[in-house]
mmCIF file of C-alpha atoms in Angstrom:
data_model
loop_
_atom_site.group_PDB
_atom_site.id
_atom_site.type_symbol
_atom_site.label_atom_id
_atom_site.label_comp_id
_atom_site.label_asym_id
_atom_site.label_seq_id
_atom_site.Cartn_x
_atom_site.Cartn_y
_atom_site.Cartn_z
ATOM 1 C CA MET A 1 41.932 68.124 105.119
ATOM 2 C CA MET A 2 41.332 70.415 102.066
ATOM 3 C CA SER A 3 38.936 69.098 99.669
ATOM 4 C CA ALA A 4 39.200 69.605 95.891
ATOM 5 C CA THR A 5 36.778 72.310 96.165
ATOM 6 C CA GLY A 6 38.026 73.792 99.178
ATOM 7 C CA GLU A 7 34.415 73.612 100.782
ATOM 8 C CA ASN A 8 33.243 72.511 104.420
ATOM 9 C CA ASN A 9 36.585 72.120 105.875
ATOM 10 C CA ILE A 10 38.547 72.819 109.050
ATOM 11 C CA LEU A 11 42.482 73.773 109.526
ATOM 12 C CA THR A 12 43.228 72.912 112.977
ATOM 13 C CA THR A 13 46.817 74.961 114.165
ATOM 14 C CA LYS A 14 48.111 76.964 117.393
ATOM 15 C CA LEU A 15 48.113 80.419 117.336
ATOM 16 C CA SER A 16 51.545 80.499 118.303
ATOM 17 C CA GLU A 17 52.557 78.762 114.902
ATOM 18 C CA VAL A 18 50.201 81.082 112.751
ATOM 19 C CA ILE A 19 51.655 84.068 114.407
ATOM 20 C CA ALA A 20 55.354 82.688 113.964
ATOM 21 C CA TRP A 21 54.121 82.016 110.005
ATOM 22 C CA GLY A 22 53.190 85.356 109.582
ATOM 23 C CA ARG A 23 56.163 87.107 111.363
ATOM 24 C CA LYS A 24 58.659 85.212 109.500
ATOM 25 C CA TYR A 25 57.056 85.701 105.965
ATOM 26 C CA SER A 26 56.384 89.457 106.610
ATOM 27 C CA LEU A 27 59.648 90.790 107.866
ATOM 28 C CA TRP A 28 60.037 94.522 107.465
ATOM 29 C CA PRO A 29 63.546 95.228 107.259
ATOM 30 C CA MET A 30 65.291 98.364 108.252
ATOM 31 C CA PRO A 31 68.780 99.223 106.787
ATOM 32 C CA PHE A 32 71.372 100.994 108.864
ATOM 33 C CA GLY A 33 73.877 101.168 105.910
ATOM 34 C CA THR A 34 77.089 102.718 106.728
ATOM 35 C CA ALA A 35 79.503 101.131 104.244
ATOM 36 C CA CYS A 36 79.632 99.074 101.098
ATOM 37 C CA CYS A 37 77.344 96.186 102.566
ATOM 38 C CA ALA A 38 74.487 98.522 101.898
ATOM 39 C CA ILE A 39 75.372 98.523 98.308
ATOM 40 C CA GLU A 40 74.981 94.539 98.396
ATOM 41 C CA PHE A 41 72.008 94.903 100.258
ATOM 42 C CA MET A 42 70.508 96.707 97.287
ATOM 43 C CA GLY A 43 71.610 94.167 95.220
ATOM 44 C CA ALA A 44 69.964 91.645 97.289
ATOM 45 C CA VAL A 45 66.445 94.095 97.218
ATOM 46 C CA SER A 46 66.910 94.512 93.168
ATOM 47 C CA ALA A 47 65.278 92.335 90.563
ATOM 48 C CA VAL A 48 68.052 89.773 90.242
ATOM 49 C CA PHE A 49 68.438 88.600 93.506
ATOM 50 C CA ASP A 50 64.959 89.563 94.897
ATOM 51 C CA ILE A 51 64.323 89.514 98.463
ATOM 52 C CA SER A 52 60.625 89.904 97.955
ATOM 53 C CA ARG A 53 60.781 86.109 97.287
ATOM 54 C CA PHE A 54 61.359 85.876 101.146
ATOM 55 C CA GLY A 55 58.590 88.112 101.992
ATOM 56 C CA ALA A 56 61.226 90.479 103.379
ATOM 57 C CA GLU A 57 60.973 93.302 100.421
ATOM 58 C CA LEU A 58 59.125 96.230 102.489
ATOM 59 C CA VAL A 59 62.150 98.224 103.578
ATOM 60 C CA ARG A 60 61.329 101.208 105.815
ATOM 61 C CA PHE A 61 63.352 103.725 106.611
ATOM 62 C CA SER A 62 61.861 104.243 110.086
ATOM 63 C CA PRO A 63 62.631 101.995 113.152
ATOM 64 C CA ARG A 64 59.101 102.210 114.097
ATOM 65 C CA GLN A 65 57.785 100.847 111.158
ATOM 66 C CA SER A 66 60.190 97.821 110.961
ATOM 67 C CA ASP A 67 60.910 94.420 113.097
ATOM 68 C CA LEU A 68 64.240 93.503 111.430
ATOM 69 C CA LEU A 69 67.275 95.634 111.591
ATOM 70 C CA LEU A 70 69.980 94.880 109.061
ATOM 71 C CA VAL A 71 73.286 96.687 110.106
ATOM 72 C CA LEU A 72 75.363 96.994 107.027
ATOM 73 C CA GLY A 73 78.842 98.182 107.447
ATOM 74 C CA THR A 74 81.408 99.862 109.946
ATOM 75 C CA ILE A 75 79.897 101.157 113.362
ATOM 76 C CA ASN A 76 82.254 103.468 115.153
ATOM 77 C CA TYR A 77 81.760 104.494 118.616
ATOM 78 C CA LYS A 78 80.080 107.573 117.902
ATOM 79 C CA GLN A 79 77.487 105.652 116.113
ATOM 80 C CA ALA A 80 77.171 103.181 118.546
ATOM 81 C CA ALA A 81 75.034 105.111 120.643
ATOM 82 C CA ILE A 82 72.663 106.135 117.578
ATOM 83 C CA LEU A 83 72.397 102.529 116.406
ATOM 84 C CA LYS A 84 71.364 101.461 120.433
ATOM 85 C CA LYS A 85 68.801 104.118 120.137
ATOM 86 C CA ILE A 86 67.238 103.299 116.981
ATOM 87 C CA TYR A 87 67.117 99.938 117.799
ATOM 88 C CA GLU A 88 65.156 100.775 120.909
ATOM 89 C CA GLN A 89 63.003 102.650 118.616
ATOM 90 C CA MET A 90 61.755 99.538 117.117
ATOM 91 C CA CYS A 91 58.749 97.824 118.529
ATOM 92 C CA GLU A 92 58.641 93.991 119.826
ATOM 93 C CA PRO A 93 59.352 91.522 118.154
ATOM 94 C CA LYS A 94 62.462 92.606 116.658
ATOM 95 C CA TYR A 95 65.307 90.929 115.057
ATOM 96 C CA VAL A 96 68.660 92.015 114.232
ATOM 97 C CA ILE A 97 71.097 90.823 111.274
ATOM 98 C CA ALA A 98 74.842 91.817 111.372
ATOM 99 C CA VAL A 99 75.812 91.702 107.741
ATOM 100 C CA GLY A 100 79.294 91.694 106.978
ATOM 101 C CA ALA A 101 82.796 91.495 108.655
ATOM 102 C CA CYS A 102 82.474 95.049 109.969
ATOM 103 C CA ALA A 103 79.171 94.477 111.702
ATOM 104 C CA THR A 104 80.106 91.425 113.115
ATOM 105 C CA CYS A 105 83.357 91.736 114.591
ATOM 106 C CA GLY A 106 84.764 94.960 113.358
ATOM 107 C CA GLY A 107 86.509 93.645 110.424
ATOM 108 C CA PHE A 108 89.909 94.651 109.669
ATOM 109 C CA TYR A 109 89.353 98.517 111.380
ATOM 110 C CA ASP A 110 91.308 96.790 114.652
ATOM 111 C CA ASN A 111 91.636 100.557 115.705
ATOM 112 C CA TYR A 112 90.711 103.241 118.352
ATOM 113 C CA ALA A 113 87.475 104.618 116.317
ATOM 114 C CA VAL A 114 85.753 101.392 115.695
ATOM 115 C CA LEU A 115 83.263 99.292 117.616
ATOM 116 C CA GLN A 116 84.548 95.380 117.322
ATOM 117 C CA GLY A 117 81.294 93.966 116.665
ATOM 118 C CA ILE A 118 77.790 95.654 117.123
ATOM 119 C CA ASP A 119 77.032 92.723 120.026
ATOM 120 C CA GLU A 120 78.486 94.870 121.941
ATOM 121 C CA VAL A 121 75.455 97.578 122.312
ATOM 122 C CA ILE A 122 72.858 95.504 120.734
ATOM 123 C CA PRO A 123 71.566 91.885 120.673
ATOM 124 C CA VAL A 124 72.247 89.805 117.249
ATOM 125 C CA ASP A 125 70.419 86.960 115.989
ATOM 126 C CA VAL A 126 72.477 86.045 112.584
ATOM 127 C CA TYR A 127 75.804 87.079 111.605
ATOM 128 C CA VAL A 128 76.655 87.026 107.962
ATOM 129 C CA PRO A 129 80.375 87.119 107.005
ATOM 130 C CA GLY A 130 82.221 88.495 104.195
ATOM 131 C CA CYS A 131 83.774 91.598 102.979
ATOM 132 C CA PRO A 132 81.150 92.373 101.693
ATOM 133 C CA PRO A 133 78.980 89.215 101.610
ATOM 134 C CA ARG A 134 77.353 87.836 98.451
ATOM 135 C CA PRO A 135 73.547 88.933 98.291
ATOM 136 C CA GLU A 136 73.101 85.371 98.160
ATOM 137 C CA GLN A 137 74.502 85.415 102.013
ATOM 138 C CA ILE A 138 72.117 88.177 103.071
ATOM 139 C CA LEU A 139 69.089 86.153 101.446
ATOM 140 C CA LEU A 140 70.613 83.262 103.422
ATOM 141 C CA SER A 141 70.393 85.030 106.669
ATOM 142 C CA ILE A 142 66.944 86.034 106.210
ATOM 143 C CA VAL A 143 65.944 82.357 105.801
ATOM 144 C CA LYS A 144 68.044 81.586 108.786
ATOM 145 C CA LEU A 145 65.849 84.039 110.461
ATOM 146 C CA GLN A 146 62.785 82.643 109.416
ATOM 147 C CA GLU A 147 63.622 79.329 110.644
ATOM 148 C CA LYS A 148 64.810 80.760 114.095
ATOM 149 C CA ILE A 149 61.483 82.783 114.189
ATOM 150 C CA ASP A 150 59.603 79.663 113.679
ATOM 151 C CA ALA A 151 61.741 77.803 116.466
ATOM 152 C CA GLN A 152 61.120 80.367 118.915
ATOM 153 C CA ALA A 153 56.999 80.001 118.445
ATOM 154 C CA ARG A 154 57.552 76.134 118.925
ATOM 155 C CA GLY A 155 59.599 76.656 122.005
ATOM 156 C CA GLU A 156 62.503 75.227 120.796
ATOM 157 C CA VAL A 157 64.655 78.579 121.226
ATOM 158 C CA ALA A 158 64.003 80.792 124.390
ATOM 159 C CA LYS A 159 62.798 83.848 123.143
ATOM 160 C CA ASP A 160 64.564 85.957 125.236
ATOM 161 C CA ALA A 161 67.866 84.239 124.840
ATOM 162 C CA LYS A 162 68.595 85.861 121.290
ATOM 163 C CA ARG A 163 72.654 85.994 122.491
ATOM 164 C CA ALA A 164 72.506 82.435 123.571
ATOM 165 C CA ALA A 165 72.542 80.726 119.758
ATOM 166 C CA PRO A 166 73.059 83.275 117.212
ATOM 167 C CA GLU A 167 73.235 81.915 113.429
ATOM 168 C CA ILE A 168 76.551 82.189 112.029
ATOM 169 C CA LEU A 169 76.682 81.636 108.177
ATOM 170 C CA TYR A 170 79.799 80.549 106.471
ATOM 171 C CA SER A 171 80.370 81.582 102.839
ATOM 172 C CA SER A 172 81.592 78.336 101.610
ATOM 173 C CA LYS A 173 78.243 77.004 100.503
ATOM 174 C CA VAL A 174 76.630 79.718 99.206
ATOM 175 C CA PRO A 175 75.053 78.825 95.774
ATOM 176 C CA THR A 176 75.579 81.436 92.707
ATOM 177 C CA VAL A 177 72.935 82.342 90.457
ATOM 178 C CA MET B 1 114.313 136.144 84.887
ATOM 179 C CA GLN B 2 114.544 133.815 88.226
ATOM 180 C CA ALA B 3 112.691 130.787 88.595
ATOM 181 C CA PRO B 4 109.395 131.407 90.707
ATOM 182 C CA LYS B 5 110.086 128.651 93.061
ATOM 183 C CA GLN B 6 113.728 130.162 93.494
ATOM 184 C CA MET B 7 111.868 133.733 94.355
ATOM 185 C CA VAL B 8 109.769 132.217 96.900
ATOM 186 C CA LEU B 9 112.857 130.207 98.304
ATOM 187 C CA GLU B 10 114.828 133.506 98.587
ATOM 188 C CA ALA B 11 111.587 135.739 99.947
ATOM 189 C CA ILE B 12 111.265 133.311 102.894
ATOM 190 C CA GLN B 13 114.923 132.643 103.278
ATOM 191 C CA SER B 14 114.845 136.426 104.097
ATOM 192 C CA ILE B 15 112.421 135.836 107.135
ATOM 193 C CA SER B 16 113.643 132.384 107.922
ATOM 194 C CA PRO B 17 116.942 131.533 107.074
ATOM 195 C CA GLU B 18 116.759 127.819 107.602
ATOM 196 C CA ALA B 19 114.378 127.473 104.727
ATOM 197 C CA SER B 20 115.274 124.993 101.814
ATOM 198 C CA LEU B 21 114.464 122.768 98.926
ATOM 199 C CA GLU B 22 113.257 119.531 99.931
ATOM 200 C CA ARG B 23 112.937 117.313 96.716
ATOM 201 C CA GLY B 24 112.024 120.546 94.678
ATOM 202 C CA GLN B 25 109.564 121.691 97.216
ATOM 203 C CA VAL B 26 110.205 124.635 99.562
ATOM 204 C CA VAL B 27 110.464 123.832 103.138
ATOM 205 C CA ALA B 28 110.983 126.450 106.036
ATOM 206 C CA GLN B 29 111.922 124.853 109.335
ATOM 207 C CA VAL B 30 111.293 127.382 111.895
ATOM 208 C CA ARG B 31 111.498 127.806 115.700
ATOM 209 C CA ARG B 32 108.846 127.901 117.955
ATOM 210 C CA GLU B 33 108.874 131.179 119.304
ATOM 211 C CA ASN B 34 109.668 132.575 115.829
ATOM 212 C CA LEU B 35 106.221 130.585 114.541
ATOM 213 C CA ARG B 36 103.924 133.619 114.577
ATOM 214 C CA LYS B 37 106.354 136.266 112.743
ATOM 215 C CA VAL B 38 106.923 133.848 109.863
ATOM 216 C CA LEU B 39 103.598 132.652 109.142
ATOM 217 C CA LYS B 40 102.354 136.340 109.501
ATOM 218 C CA ALA B 41 104.978 137.451 107.090
ATOM 219 C CA CYS B 42 103.922 134.304 104.457
ATOM 220 C CA LYS B 43 100.670 135.592 104.479
ATOM 221 C CA GLU B 44 101.385 139.642 104.410
ATOM 222 C CA ASP B 45 104.723 139.779 102.468
ATOM 223 C CA PRO B 46 104.109 140.795 99.168
ATOM 224 C CA ARG B 47 106.570 138.608 97.603
ATOM 225 C CA LEU B 48 104.906 135.534 99.477
ATOM 226 C CA ARG B 49 101.062 136.336 99.502
ATOM 227 C CA PHE B 50 100.301 132.824 100.882
ATOM 228 C CA ASP B 51 96.633 133.574 101.357
ATOM 229 C CA PHE B 52 95.407 129.830 101.819
ATOM 230 C CA LEU B 53 96.135 127.875 104.881
ATOM 231 C CA MET B 54 95.362 124.494 103.157
ATOM 232 C CA ASP B 55 95.913 122.306 106.472
ATOM 233 C CA VAL B 56 97.930 121.748 109.852
ATOM 234 C CA VAL B 57 99.201 118.294 110.456
ATOM 235 C CA GLY B 58 100.930 116.679 113.720
ATOM 236 C CA VAL B 59 103.753 114.382 113.285
ATOM 237 C CA ASP B 60 104.897 111.873 116.204
ATOM 238 C CA TYR B 61 108.449 111.360 116.244
ATOM 239 C CA LEU B 62 108.675 108.962 119.665
ATOM 240 C CA GLY B 63 111.825 109.061 121.203
ATOM 241 C CA GLN B 64 113.170 112.347 119.764
ATOM 242 C CA LYS B 65 113.530 115.519 121.388
ATOM 243 C CA PRO B 66 111.395 117.688 120.854
ATOM 244 C CA ARG B 67 109.025 114.914 120.228
ATOM 245 C CA PHE B 68 106.410 116.586 117.965
ATOM 246 C CA GLU B 69 106.243 118.141 114.701
ATOM 247 C CA VAL B 70 103.529 120.319 113.222
ATOM 248 C CA VAL B 71 103.433 121.034 109.702
ATOM 249 C CA TYR B 72 101.623 124.047 107.920
ATOM 250 C CA LEU B 73 100.681 123.748 104.003
ATOM 251 C CA LEU B 74 100.460 126.978 102.912
ATOM 252 C CA TYR B 75 99.119 128.093 99.176
ATOM 253 C CA SER B 76 98.931 131.047 97.330
ATOM 254 C CA SER B 77 95.821 131.586 94.985
ATOM 255 C CA ALA B 78 97.751 134.736 93.938
ATOM 256 C CA THR B 79 100.973 133.358 92.813
ATOM 257 C CA ASN B 80 99.983 129.826 92.486
ATOM 258 C CA HIS B 81 102.964 128.692 95.024
ATOM 259 C CA ARG B 82 102.992 126.235 97.716
ATOM 260 C CA LEU B 83 105.010 126.228 100.968
ATOM 261 C CA ARG B 84 105.585 123.991 103.762
ATOM 262 C CA VAL B 85 106.315 125.345 107.320
ATOM 263 C CA LYS B 86 107.440 122.825 110.086
ATOM 264 C CA VAL B 87 108.145 123.621 113.667
ATOM 265 C CA ARG B 88 109.151 121.173 116.358
ATOM 266 C CA VAL B 89 107.429 121.166 119.725
ATOM 267 C CA GLU B 90 107.984 119.012 122.977
ATOM 268 C CA GLU B 91 105.191 117.102 124.492
ATOM 269 C CA GLY B 92 103.427 119.971 127.099
ATOM 270 C CA GLU B 93 104.345 122.536 125.257
ATOM 271 C CA SER B 94 101.921 124.599 123.153
ATOM 272 C CA LEU B 95 102.052 126.883 119.650
ATOM 273 C CA PRO B 96 100.241 130.136 119.117
ATOM 274 C CA SER B 97 96.843 129.458 117.288
ATOM 275 C CA MET B 98 96.982 130.697 113.677
ATOM 276 C CA VAL B 99 92.896 131.416 113.585
ATOM 277 C CA GLY B 100 93.562 135.017 113.408
ATOM 278 C CA LEU B 101 95.678 134.679 110.153
ATOM 279 C CA TRP B 102 93.601 132.175 108.568
ATOM 280 C CA ALA B 103 90.040 130.739 109.225
ATOM 281 C CA SER B 104 90.800 127.578 108.362
ATOM 282 C CA ALA B 105 93.275 126.960 111.112
ATOM 283 C CA ASP B 106 90.129 126.696 113.374
ATOM 284 C CA TRP B 107 89.243 123.239 112.304
ATOM 285 C CA ALA B 108 92.818 121.891 111.472
ATOM 286 C CA GLU B 109 94.377 122.862 114.927
ATOM 287 C CA ARG B 110 91.339 121.257 116.443
ATOM 288 C CA GLU B 111 92.132 118.033 114.700
ATOM 289 C CA VAL B 112 95.624 118.499 115.527
ATOM 290 C CA TRP B 113 94.793 118.595 119.458
ATOM 291 C CA ASP B 114 92.275 115.812 119.155
ATOM 292 C CA MET B 115 95.085 113.346 117.381
ATOM 293 C CA TYR B 116 98.080 114.536 119.136
ATOM 294 C CA GLY B 117 97.264 116.625 121.934
ATOM 295 C CA ILE B 118 99.345 119.604 120.928
ATOM 296 C CA LYS B 119 97.613 122.818 122.517
ATOM 297 C CA PHE B 120 96.962 125.751 120.249
ATOM 298 C CA GLU B 121 97.189 129.190 122.456
ATOM 299 C CA GLY B 122 94.519 131.488 121.750
ATOM 300 C CA HIS B 123 92.327 129.435 119.612
ATOM 301 C CA PRO B 124 88.815 130.327 120.310
ATOM 302 C CA ASN B 125 87.396 126.911 120.730
ATOM 303 C CA LEU B 126 89.940 123.950 121.215
ATOM 304 C CA LYS B 127 88.095 121.066 121.436
ATOM 305 C CA ARG B 128 87.877 117.444 120.305
ATOM 306 C CA ILE B 129 86.664 117.903 116.364
ATOM 307 C CA LEU B 130 86.412 114.143 115.493
ATOM 308 C CA LEU B 131 86.265 112.001 118.318
ATOM 309 C CA PHE B 132 83.940 112.408 121.354
ATOM 310 C CA GLU B 133 84.393 114.528 124.591
ATOM 311 C CA GLU B 134 84.870 111.632 126.625
ATOM 312 C CA PHE B 135 87.599 109.923 124.547
ATOM 313 C CA GLU B 136 90.528 109.346 126.872
ATOM 314 C CA GLY B 137 94.321 110.152 125.260
ATOM 315 C CA HIS B 138 95.244 111.392 121.769
ATOM 316 C CA PRO B 139 94.764 108.299 119.115
ATOM 317 C CA LEU B 140 97.505 109.364 116.814
ATOM 318 C CA ARG B 141 100.453 109.357 119.144
ATOM 319 C CA LYS B 142 102.679 106.887 118.569
ATOM 320 C CA ASP B 143 102.633 105.275 122.072
ATOM 321 C CA TYR B 144 98.649 104.971 121.891
ATOM 322 C CA PRO B 145 98.089 101.179 122.324
ATOM 323 C CA THR B 146 96.346 99.766 118.876
ATOM 324 C CA GLU B 147 94.343 97.357 120.764
ATOM 325 C CA ARG B 148 93.065 99.980 123.759
ATOM 326 C CA ARG B 149 89.457 100.302 123.484
ATOM 327 C CA GLN B 150 87.110 103.058 124.673
ATOM 328 C CA LYS B 151 84.090 103.281 126.986
ATOM 329 C CA ILE B 152 80.875 103.392 124.520
ATOM 330 C CA PRO B 153 79.782 107.165 124.836
ATOM 331 C CA LYS B 154 75.995 107.633 125.615
ATOM 332 C CA ILE B 155 73.853 109.559 122.666
ATOM 333 C CA GLU B 156 74.410 112.946 124.251
ATOM 334 C CA GLU B 157 78.223 112.695 124.391
ATOM 335 C CA SER B 158 78.217 111.413 120.985
ATOM 336 C CA LEU B 159 76.954 113.693 119.146
#
């Protein structure tokens, strides 16, 4: 327990929880932006919505320096292999958010060229619907991912079973700013 | 003085009699065996001078014979005229490549090969331009199923 002066105190916790606390509030996102969802992500990063309130503002453009891959837009068959390679270049632990209808399921591109959802090539932690999603939905997906990282540290969700329980966000309850 | 469009029409009719005005635009329907002769004249005839091949596009008239149509869209920077040259081609038949006449035919013909599977004889590098090499079939053919999916290519194949 903390005293008013903050002296002579001991705080007990589990190492796994400290690590999870550190991970979930310092996600370094890498945007893989191919379409209009990337523009919404720019909105989510910028001042009005401000993704840094959730500790995920340090956007890197190298997969080796990031632990959160945000797939923002349409992925076609020729890009699928590139996306997979970029995912493989990220260090563990790593997380993936599929932002928008295209990354989630191909969107309205039901044709010969477009991958019908990025989960055909890489595992996905959180799916965000919308075409494109509002920035609030992207923020909500970060919060959902943080809850998931926390649950993984507590053993409530298996670490390797990313495919088993992906979060799916629905747009109906999104708060407006 | 003759209207400029009429001059183009008469010049092209002297080479390809089937040329006509379609919705006010000059269109020449030519036979496959005359294609090279007509297009060469379009470029070199002093009355025509079509120095720019803007695009080559394919059309699939599934169920008709011949099945495909290839359209050459020409523009003259000297006279500011435009011309469409259309040729019908059956599945399995090929057309002469126009890379020797206009360098822009290179990529345009590759795209028609990629999407419709129409071969161009004499093309220096007739391989897929937009899709990956392992893609099976030609997706803009009307009998290509919308729901058909391809094998996801490996990175070496996709680049």
